[in-house]
PDB file of C-alpha atoms in Angstrom:
ATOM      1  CA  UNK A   1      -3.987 -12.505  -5.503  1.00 97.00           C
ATOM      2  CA  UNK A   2      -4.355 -12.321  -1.555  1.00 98.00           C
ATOM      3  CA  UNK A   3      -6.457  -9.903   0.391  1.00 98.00           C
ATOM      4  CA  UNK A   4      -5.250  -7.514   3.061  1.00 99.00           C
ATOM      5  CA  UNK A   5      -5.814  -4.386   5.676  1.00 99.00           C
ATOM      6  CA  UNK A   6      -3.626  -1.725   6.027  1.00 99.00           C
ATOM      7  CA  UNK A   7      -3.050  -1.334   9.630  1.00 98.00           C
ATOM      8  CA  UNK A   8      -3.177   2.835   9.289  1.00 97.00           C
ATOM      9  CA  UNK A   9      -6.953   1.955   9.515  1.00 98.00           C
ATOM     10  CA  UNK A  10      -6.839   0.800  13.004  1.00 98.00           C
ATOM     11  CA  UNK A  11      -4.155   3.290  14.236  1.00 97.00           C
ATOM     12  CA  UNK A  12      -6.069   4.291  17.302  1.00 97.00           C
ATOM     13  CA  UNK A  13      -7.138   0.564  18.497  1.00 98.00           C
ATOM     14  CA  UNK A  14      -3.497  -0.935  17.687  1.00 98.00           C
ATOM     15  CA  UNK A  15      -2.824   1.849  19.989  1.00 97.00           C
ATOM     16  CA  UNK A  16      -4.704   0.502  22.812  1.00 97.00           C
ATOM     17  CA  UNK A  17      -4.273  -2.999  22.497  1.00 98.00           C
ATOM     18  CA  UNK A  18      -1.941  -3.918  19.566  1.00 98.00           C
ATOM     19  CA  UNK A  19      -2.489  -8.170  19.808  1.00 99.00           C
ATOM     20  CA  UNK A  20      -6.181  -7.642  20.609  1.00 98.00           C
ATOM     21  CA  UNK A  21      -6.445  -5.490  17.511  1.00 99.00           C
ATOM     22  CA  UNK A  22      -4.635  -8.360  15.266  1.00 99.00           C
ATOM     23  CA  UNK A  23      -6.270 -10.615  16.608  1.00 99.00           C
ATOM     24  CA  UNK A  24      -9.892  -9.016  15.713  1.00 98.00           C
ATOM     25  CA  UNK A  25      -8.347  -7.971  12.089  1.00 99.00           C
ATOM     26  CA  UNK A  26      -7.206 -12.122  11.895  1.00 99.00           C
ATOM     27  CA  UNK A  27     -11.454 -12.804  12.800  1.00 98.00           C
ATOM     28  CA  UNK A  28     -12.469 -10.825   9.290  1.00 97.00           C
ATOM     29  CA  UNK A  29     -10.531 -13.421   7.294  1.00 97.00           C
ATOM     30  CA  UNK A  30      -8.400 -11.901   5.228  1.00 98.00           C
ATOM     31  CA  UNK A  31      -4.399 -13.159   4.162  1.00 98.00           C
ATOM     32  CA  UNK A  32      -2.594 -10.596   5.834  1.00 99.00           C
ATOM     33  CA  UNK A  33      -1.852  -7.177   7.149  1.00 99.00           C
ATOM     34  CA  UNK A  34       0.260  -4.241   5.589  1.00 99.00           C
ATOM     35  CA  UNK A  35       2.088  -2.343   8.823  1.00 98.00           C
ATOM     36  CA  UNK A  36       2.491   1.173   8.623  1.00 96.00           C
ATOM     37  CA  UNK A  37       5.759   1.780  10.372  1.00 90.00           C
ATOM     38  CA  UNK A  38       4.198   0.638  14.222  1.00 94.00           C
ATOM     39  CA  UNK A  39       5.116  -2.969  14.952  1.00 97.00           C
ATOM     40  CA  UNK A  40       3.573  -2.344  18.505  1.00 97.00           C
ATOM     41  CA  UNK A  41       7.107  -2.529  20.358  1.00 97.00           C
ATOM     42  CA  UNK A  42       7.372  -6.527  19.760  1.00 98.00           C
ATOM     43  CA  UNK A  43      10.673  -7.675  18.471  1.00 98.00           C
ATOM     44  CA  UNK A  44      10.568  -9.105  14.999  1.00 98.00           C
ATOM     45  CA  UNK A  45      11.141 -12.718  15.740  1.00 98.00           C
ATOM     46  CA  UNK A  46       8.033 -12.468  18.209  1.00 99.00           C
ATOM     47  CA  UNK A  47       5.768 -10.540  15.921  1.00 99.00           C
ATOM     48  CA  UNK A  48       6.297 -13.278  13.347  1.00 99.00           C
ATOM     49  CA  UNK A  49       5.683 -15.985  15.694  1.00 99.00           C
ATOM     50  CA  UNK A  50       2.473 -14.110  16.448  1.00 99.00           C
ATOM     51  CA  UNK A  51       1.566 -13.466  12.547  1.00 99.00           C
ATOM     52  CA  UNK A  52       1.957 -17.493  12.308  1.00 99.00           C
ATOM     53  CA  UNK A  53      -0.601 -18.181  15.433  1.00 99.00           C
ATOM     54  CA  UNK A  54      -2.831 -15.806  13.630  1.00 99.00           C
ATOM     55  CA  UNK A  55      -2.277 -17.320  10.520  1.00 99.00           C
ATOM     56  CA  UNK A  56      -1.284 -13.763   9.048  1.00 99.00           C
ATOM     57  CA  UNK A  57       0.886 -12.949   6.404  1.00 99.00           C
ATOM     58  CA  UNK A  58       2.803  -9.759   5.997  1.00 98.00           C
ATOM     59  CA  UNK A  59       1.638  -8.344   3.178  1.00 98.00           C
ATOM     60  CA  UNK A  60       4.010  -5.288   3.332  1.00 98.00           C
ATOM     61  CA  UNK A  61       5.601  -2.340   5.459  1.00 97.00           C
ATOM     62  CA  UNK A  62       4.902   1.452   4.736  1.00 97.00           C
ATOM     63  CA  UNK A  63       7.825   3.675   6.601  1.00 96.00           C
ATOM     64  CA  UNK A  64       9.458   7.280   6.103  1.00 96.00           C
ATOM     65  CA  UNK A  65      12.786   7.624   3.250  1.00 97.00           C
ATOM     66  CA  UNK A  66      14.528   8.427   6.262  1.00 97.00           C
ATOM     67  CA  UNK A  67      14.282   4.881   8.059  1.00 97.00           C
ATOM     68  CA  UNK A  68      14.894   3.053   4.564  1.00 98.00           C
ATOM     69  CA  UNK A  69      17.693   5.585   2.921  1.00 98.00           C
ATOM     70  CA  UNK A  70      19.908   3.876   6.190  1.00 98.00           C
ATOM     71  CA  UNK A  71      20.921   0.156   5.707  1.00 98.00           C
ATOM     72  CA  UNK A  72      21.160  -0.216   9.162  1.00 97.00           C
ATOM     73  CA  UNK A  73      17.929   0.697  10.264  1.00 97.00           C
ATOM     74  CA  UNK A  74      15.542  -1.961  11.994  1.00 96.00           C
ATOM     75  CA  UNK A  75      13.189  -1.407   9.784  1.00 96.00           C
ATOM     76  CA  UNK A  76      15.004  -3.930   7.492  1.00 97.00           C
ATOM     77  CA  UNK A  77      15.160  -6.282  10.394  1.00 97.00           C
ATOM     78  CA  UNK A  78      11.332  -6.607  10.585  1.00 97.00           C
ATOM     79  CA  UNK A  79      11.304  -6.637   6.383  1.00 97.00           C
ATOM     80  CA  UNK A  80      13.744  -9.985   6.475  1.00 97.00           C
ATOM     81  CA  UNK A  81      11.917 -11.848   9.704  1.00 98.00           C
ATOM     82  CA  UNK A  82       8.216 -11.057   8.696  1.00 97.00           C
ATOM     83  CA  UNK A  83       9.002 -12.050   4.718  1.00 97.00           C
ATOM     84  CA  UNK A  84       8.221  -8.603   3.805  1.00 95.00           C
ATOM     85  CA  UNK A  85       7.264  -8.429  -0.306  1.00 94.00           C
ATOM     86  CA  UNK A  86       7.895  -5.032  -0.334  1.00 97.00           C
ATOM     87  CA  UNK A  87       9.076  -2.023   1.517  1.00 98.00           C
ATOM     88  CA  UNK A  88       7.195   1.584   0.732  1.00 98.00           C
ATOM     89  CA  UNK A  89       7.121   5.091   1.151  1.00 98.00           C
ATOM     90  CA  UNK A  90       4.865   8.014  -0.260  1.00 98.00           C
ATOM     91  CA  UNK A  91       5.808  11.787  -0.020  1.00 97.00           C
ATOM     92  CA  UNK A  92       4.260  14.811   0.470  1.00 94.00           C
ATOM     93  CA  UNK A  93       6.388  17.486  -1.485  1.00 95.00           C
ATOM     94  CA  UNK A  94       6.555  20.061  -4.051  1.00 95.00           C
ATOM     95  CA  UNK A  95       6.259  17.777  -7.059  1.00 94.00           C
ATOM     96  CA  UNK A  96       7.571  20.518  -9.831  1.00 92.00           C
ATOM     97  CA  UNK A  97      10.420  21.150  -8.178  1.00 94.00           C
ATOM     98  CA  UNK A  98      11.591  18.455  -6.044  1.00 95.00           C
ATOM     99  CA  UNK A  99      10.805  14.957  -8.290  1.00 93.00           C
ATOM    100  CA  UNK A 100      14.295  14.953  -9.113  1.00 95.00           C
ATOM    101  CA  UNK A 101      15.653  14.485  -5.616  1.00 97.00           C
ATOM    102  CA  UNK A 102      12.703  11.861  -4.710  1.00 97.00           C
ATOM    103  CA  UNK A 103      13.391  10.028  -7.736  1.00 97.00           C
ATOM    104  CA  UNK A 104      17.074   9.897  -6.305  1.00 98.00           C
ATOM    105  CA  UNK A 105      15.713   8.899  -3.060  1.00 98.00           C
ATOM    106  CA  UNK A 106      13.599   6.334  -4.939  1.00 98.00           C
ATOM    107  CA  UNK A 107      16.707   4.744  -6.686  1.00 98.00           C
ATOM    108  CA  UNK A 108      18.742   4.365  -3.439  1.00 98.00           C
ATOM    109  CA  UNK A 109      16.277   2.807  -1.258  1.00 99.00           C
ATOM    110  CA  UNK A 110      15.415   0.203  -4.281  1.00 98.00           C
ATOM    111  CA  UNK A 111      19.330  -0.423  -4.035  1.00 98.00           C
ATOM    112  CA  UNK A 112      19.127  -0.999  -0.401  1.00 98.00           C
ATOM    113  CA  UNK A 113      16.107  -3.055  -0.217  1.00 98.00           C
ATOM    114  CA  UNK A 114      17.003  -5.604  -2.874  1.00 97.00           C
ATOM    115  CA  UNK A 115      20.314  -6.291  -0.707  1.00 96.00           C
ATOM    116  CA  UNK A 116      18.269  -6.962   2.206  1.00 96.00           C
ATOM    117  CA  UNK A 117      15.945  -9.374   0.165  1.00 95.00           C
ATOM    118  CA  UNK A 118      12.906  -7.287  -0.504  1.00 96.00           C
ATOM    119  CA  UNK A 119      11.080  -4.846  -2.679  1.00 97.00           C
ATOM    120  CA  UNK A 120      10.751  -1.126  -2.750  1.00 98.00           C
ATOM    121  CA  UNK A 121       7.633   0.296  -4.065  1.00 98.00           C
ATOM    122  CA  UNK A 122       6.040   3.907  -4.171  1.00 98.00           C
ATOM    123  CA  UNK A 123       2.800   4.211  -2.842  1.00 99.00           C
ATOM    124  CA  UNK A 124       0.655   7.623  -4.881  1.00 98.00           C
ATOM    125  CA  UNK A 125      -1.570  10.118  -3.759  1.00 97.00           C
ATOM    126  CA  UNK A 126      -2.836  12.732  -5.864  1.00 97.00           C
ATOM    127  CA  UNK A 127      -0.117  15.005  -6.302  1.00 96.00           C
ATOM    128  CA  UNK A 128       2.414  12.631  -8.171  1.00 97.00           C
ATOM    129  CA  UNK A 129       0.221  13.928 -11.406  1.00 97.00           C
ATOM    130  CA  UNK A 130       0.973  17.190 -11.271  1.00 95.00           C
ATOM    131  CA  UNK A 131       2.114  17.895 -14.787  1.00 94.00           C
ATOM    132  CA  UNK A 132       5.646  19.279 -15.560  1.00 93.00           C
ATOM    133  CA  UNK A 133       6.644  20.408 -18.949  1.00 93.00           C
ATOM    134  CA  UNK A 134       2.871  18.280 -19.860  1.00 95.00           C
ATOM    135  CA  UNK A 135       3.952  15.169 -18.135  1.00 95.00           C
ATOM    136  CA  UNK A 136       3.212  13.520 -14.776  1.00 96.00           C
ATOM    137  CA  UNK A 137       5.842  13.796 -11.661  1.00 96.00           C
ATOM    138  CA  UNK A 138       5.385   9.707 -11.517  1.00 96.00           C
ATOM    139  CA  UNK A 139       5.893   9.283 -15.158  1.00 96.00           C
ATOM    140  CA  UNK A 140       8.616  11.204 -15.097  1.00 95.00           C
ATOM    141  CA  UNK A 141       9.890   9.449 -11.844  1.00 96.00           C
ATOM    142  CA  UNK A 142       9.107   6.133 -13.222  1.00 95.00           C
ATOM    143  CA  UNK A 143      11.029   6.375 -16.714  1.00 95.00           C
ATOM    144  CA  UNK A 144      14.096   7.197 -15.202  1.00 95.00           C
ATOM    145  CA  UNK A 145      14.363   4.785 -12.351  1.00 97.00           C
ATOM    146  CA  UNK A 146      14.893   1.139 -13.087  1.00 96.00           C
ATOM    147  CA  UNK A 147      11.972  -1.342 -13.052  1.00 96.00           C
ATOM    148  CA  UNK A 148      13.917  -4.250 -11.148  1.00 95.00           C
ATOM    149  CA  UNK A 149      14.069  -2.334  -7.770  1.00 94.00           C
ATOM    150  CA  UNK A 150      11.401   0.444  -7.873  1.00 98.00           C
ATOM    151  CA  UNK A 151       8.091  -0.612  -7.941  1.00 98.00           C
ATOM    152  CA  UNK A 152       5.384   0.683  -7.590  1.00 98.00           C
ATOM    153  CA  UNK A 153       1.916   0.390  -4.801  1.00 99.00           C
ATOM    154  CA  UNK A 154      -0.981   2.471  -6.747  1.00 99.00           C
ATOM    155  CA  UNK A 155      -3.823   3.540  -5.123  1.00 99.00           C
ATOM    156  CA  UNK A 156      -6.911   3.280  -6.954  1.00 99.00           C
ATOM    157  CA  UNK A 157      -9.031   5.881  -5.037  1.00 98.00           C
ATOM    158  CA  UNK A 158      -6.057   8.908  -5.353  1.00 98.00           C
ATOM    159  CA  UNK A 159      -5.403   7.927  -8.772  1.00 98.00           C
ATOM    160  CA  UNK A 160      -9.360   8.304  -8.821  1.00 98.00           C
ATOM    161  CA  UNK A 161      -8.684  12.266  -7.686  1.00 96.00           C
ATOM    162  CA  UNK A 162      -6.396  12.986  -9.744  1.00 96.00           C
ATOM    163  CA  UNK A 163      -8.216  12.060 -13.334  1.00 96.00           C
ATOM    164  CA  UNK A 164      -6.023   8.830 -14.154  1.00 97.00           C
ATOM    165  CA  UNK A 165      -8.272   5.762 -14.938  1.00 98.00           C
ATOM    166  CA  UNK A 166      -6.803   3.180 -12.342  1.00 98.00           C
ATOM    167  CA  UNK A 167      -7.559   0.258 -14.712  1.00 98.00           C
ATOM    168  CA  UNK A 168      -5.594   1.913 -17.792  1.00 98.00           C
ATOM    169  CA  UNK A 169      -3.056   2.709 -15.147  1.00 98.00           C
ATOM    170  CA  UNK A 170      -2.683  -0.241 -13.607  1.00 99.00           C
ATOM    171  CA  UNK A 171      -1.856  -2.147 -17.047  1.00 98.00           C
ATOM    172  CA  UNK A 172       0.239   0.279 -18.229  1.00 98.00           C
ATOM    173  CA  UNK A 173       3.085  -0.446 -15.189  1.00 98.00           C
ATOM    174  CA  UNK A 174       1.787  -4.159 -14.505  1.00 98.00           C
ATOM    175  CA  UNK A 175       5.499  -5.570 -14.345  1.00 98.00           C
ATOM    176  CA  UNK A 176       6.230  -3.086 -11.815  1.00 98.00           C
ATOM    177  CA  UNK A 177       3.377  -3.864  -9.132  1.00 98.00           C
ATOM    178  CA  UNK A 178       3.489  -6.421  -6.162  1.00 97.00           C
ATOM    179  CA  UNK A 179       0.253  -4.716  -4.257  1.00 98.00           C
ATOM    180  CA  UNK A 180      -2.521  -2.459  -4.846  1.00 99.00           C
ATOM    181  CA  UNK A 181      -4.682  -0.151  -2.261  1.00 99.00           C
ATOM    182  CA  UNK A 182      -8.177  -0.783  -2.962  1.00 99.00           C
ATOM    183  CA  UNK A 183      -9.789   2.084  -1.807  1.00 98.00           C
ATOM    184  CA  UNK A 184     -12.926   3.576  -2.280  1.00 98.00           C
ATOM    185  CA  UNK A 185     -14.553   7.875  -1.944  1.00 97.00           C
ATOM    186  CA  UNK A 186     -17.659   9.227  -2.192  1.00 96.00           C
ATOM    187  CA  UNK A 187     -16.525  12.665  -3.150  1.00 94.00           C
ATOM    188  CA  UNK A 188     -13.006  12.381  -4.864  1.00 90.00           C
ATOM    189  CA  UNK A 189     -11.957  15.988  -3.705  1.00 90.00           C
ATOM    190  CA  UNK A 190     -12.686  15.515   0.007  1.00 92.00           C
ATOM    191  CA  UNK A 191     -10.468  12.997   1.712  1.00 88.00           C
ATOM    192  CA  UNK A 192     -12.355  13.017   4.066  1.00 89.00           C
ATOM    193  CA  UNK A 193     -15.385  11.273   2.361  1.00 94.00           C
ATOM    194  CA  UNK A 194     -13.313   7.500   2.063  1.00 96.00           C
ATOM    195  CA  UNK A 195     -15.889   5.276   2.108  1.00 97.00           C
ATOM    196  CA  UNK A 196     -16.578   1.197   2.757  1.00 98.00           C
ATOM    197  CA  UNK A 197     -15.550  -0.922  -0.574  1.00 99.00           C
ATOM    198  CA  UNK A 198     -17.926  -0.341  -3.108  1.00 98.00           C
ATOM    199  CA  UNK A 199     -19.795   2.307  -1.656  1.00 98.00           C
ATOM    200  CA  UNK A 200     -17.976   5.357  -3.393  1.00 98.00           C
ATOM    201  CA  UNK A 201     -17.219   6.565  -7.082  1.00 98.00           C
ATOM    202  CA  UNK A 202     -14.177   4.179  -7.386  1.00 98.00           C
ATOM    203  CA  UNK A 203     -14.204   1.907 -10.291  1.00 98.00           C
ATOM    204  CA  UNK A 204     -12.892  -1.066  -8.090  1.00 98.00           C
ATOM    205  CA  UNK A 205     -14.331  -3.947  -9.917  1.00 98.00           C
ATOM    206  CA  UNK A 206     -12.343  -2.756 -13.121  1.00 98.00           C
ATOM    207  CA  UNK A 207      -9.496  -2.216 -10.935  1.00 98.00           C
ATOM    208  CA  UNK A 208      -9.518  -5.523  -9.770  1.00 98.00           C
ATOM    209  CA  UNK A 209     -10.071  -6.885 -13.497  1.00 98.00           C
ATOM    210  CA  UNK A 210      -6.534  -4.538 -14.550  1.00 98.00           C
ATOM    211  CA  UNK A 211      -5.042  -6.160 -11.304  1.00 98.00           C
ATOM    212  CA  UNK A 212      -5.318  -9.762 -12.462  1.00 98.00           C
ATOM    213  CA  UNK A 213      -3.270  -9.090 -15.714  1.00 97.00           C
ATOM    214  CA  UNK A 214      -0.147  -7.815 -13.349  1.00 98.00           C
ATOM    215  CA  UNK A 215       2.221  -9.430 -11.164  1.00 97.00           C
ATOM    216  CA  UNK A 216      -0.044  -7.864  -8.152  1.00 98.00           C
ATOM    217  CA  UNK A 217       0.309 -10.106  -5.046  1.00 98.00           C
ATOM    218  CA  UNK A 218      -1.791  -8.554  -2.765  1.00 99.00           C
ATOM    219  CA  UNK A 219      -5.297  -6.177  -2.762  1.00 99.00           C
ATOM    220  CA  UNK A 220      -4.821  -4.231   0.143  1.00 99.00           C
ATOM    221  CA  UNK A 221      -8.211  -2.659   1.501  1.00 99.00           C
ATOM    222  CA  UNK A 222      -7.240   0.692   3.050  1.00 98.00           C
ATOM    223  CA  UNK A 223     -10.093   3.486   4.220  1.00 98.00           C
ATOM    224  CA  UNK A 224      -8.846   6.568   5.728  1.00 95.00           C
ATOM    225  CA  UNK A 225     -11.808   7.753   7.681  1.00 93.00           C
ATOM    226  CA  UNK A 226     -14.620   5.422   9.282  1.00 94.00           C
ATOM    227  CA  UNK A 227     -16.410   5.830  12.350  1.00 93.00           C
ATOM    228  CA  UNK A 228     -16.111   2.081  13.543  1.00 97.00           C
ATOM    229  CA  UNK A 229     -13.239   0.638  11.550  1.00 98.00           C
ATOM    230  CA  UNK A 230     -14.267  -2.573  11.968  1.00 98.00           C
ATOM    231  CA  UNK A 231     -17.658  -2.483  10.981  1.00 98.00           C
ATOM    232  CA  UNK A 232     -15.994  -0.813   7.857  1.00 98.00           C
ATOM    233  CA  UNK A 233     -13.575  -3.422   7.467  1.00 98.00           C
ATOM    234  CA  UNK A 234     -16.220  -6.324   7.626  1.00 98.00           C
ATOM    235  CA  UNK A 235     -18.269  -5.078   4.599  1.00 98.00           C
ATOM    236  CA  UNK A 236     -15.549  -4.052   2.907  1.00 99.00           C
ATOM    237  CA  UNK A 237     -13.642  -7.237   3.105  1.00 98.00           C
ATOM    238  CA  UNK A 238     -16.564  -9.212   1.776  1.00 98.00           C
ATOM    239  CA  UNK A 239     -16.792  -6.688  -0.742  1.00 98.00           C
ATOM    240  CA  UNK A 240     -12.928  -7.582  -1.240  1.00 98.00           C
ATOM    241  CA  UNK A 241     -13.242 -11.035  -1.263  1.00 97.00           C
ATOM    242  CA  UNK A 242     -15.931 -11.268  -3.930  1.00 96.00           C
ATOM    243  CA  UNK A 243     -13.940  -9.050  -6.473  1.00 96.00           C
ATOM    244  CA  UNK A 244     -11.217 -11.797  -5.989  1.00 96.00           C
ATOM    245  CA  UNK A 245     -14.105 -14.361  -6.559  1.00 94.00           C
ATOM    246  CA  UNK A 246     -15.011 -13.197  -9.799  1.00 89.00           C
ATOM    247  CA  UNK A 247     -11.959 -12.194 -11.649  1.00 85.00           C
TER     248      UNK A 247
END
């Protein structure tokens, strides 16, 4: 497995200097970088040139259904040129009475991604779990899609809120995981409380035990909230790095 940032971490310096920012992330040493929908207005081919003089891998793309429900949109264009694993979205919606249309929404973009030579996944928050007829939206969502083209990106810290143990978790679907958001809270109910790697109630080094026995590719370090994101990122990719160590 491979290490990586999600780039929603340094929204507001990408911002202000998109390269610079890169270029900093590149300095911490990890494999690569998971985009979250702002390729900083560079065309693909010269964002993957600039990846390569970074020596930066994409480790994935996070976008809105709408972008990846059309075939056409450039989203796909950046998926083929960087050598994109995997494609994702996450929703925000009323999970008793709407699952059924995202699991529709789920199927279709899995269709459309595998013809564009990628991988759609589902990345969690909390609400997935909410329990209909005594049984998880996800589960639900997850039985009834097929596991060639929807996969799945869990995220240890929201699976954290909402009572699932991520290592039991993370077994259970291990065929049907490329990457995994390692991410860490002090005070599971407050989102606001994300914390540095290792620092928080998140059972990461079990997490990335469970991770080891699926066909994860990547350990994506994501942290919501930090005053200096950097100075966040730098003990939490060493933090990172030795899980990977010790495996």
């Amino acid at each position: 497995m491979k290490s990586a940032v999600q780039l929603y971490n340094f929204r507001d310096e990408l911002k202000n200097d998109f390269k610079g920012t890169l270029r900093r992330i590149a300095a911490l040493g990890v494999d690569g970088v998971e985009f979250a929908g702002n390729y900083g207005g560079i065309p693909p081919i010269e964002l993957a040139d600039f990846l390569r003089e970074l020596n930066l891998e994409c480790a994935g793309t996070m976008f809105k259904a709408d972008n990846l429900l059309n075939p056409e949109n450039i989203a796909y264009q950046y998926a083929e040129v960087l050598h994109t694993p995997t494609v994702t979205i996450s929703a925000f919606i009323d999970f008793a009475s709407e699952y059924g249309k995202l699991r529709k929404t789920c199927m279709e973009i899995g269709r459309i991604a595998e013809r564009h030579g990628t991988v759609f996944s589902y990345h969690n928050h909390w609400l997935e779990f909410t329990k209909i007829d005594g049984v998880p939206a996800m589960e639900r969502i997850l039985e009834n899609t097929s596991p060639a083209n929807v996969f799945l990106e869990p995220d240890v810290c929201w699976l954290t809120r909402a009572g699932v143990n991520p290592s039991d978790y993370l077994r259970k679907y291990a065929r049907r995981i490329r990457q995994i958001h390692m991410k860490d809270i002090r005070v599971p109910d407050n989102p606001e409380t994300t914390c540095e790697l290792g620092r928080g109630v998140v059972d990461l080094k079990g997490a990335c035990k469970a991770a080891a026995d699926t066909s994860c590719e990547w350990l994506i370090y994501e942290q919501d909230y930090a005053k200096d994101p950097f100075e966040s990122a730098t003990v939490s990719i060493e933090f990172l790095k030795n899980l990977l160590k010790n495996i």
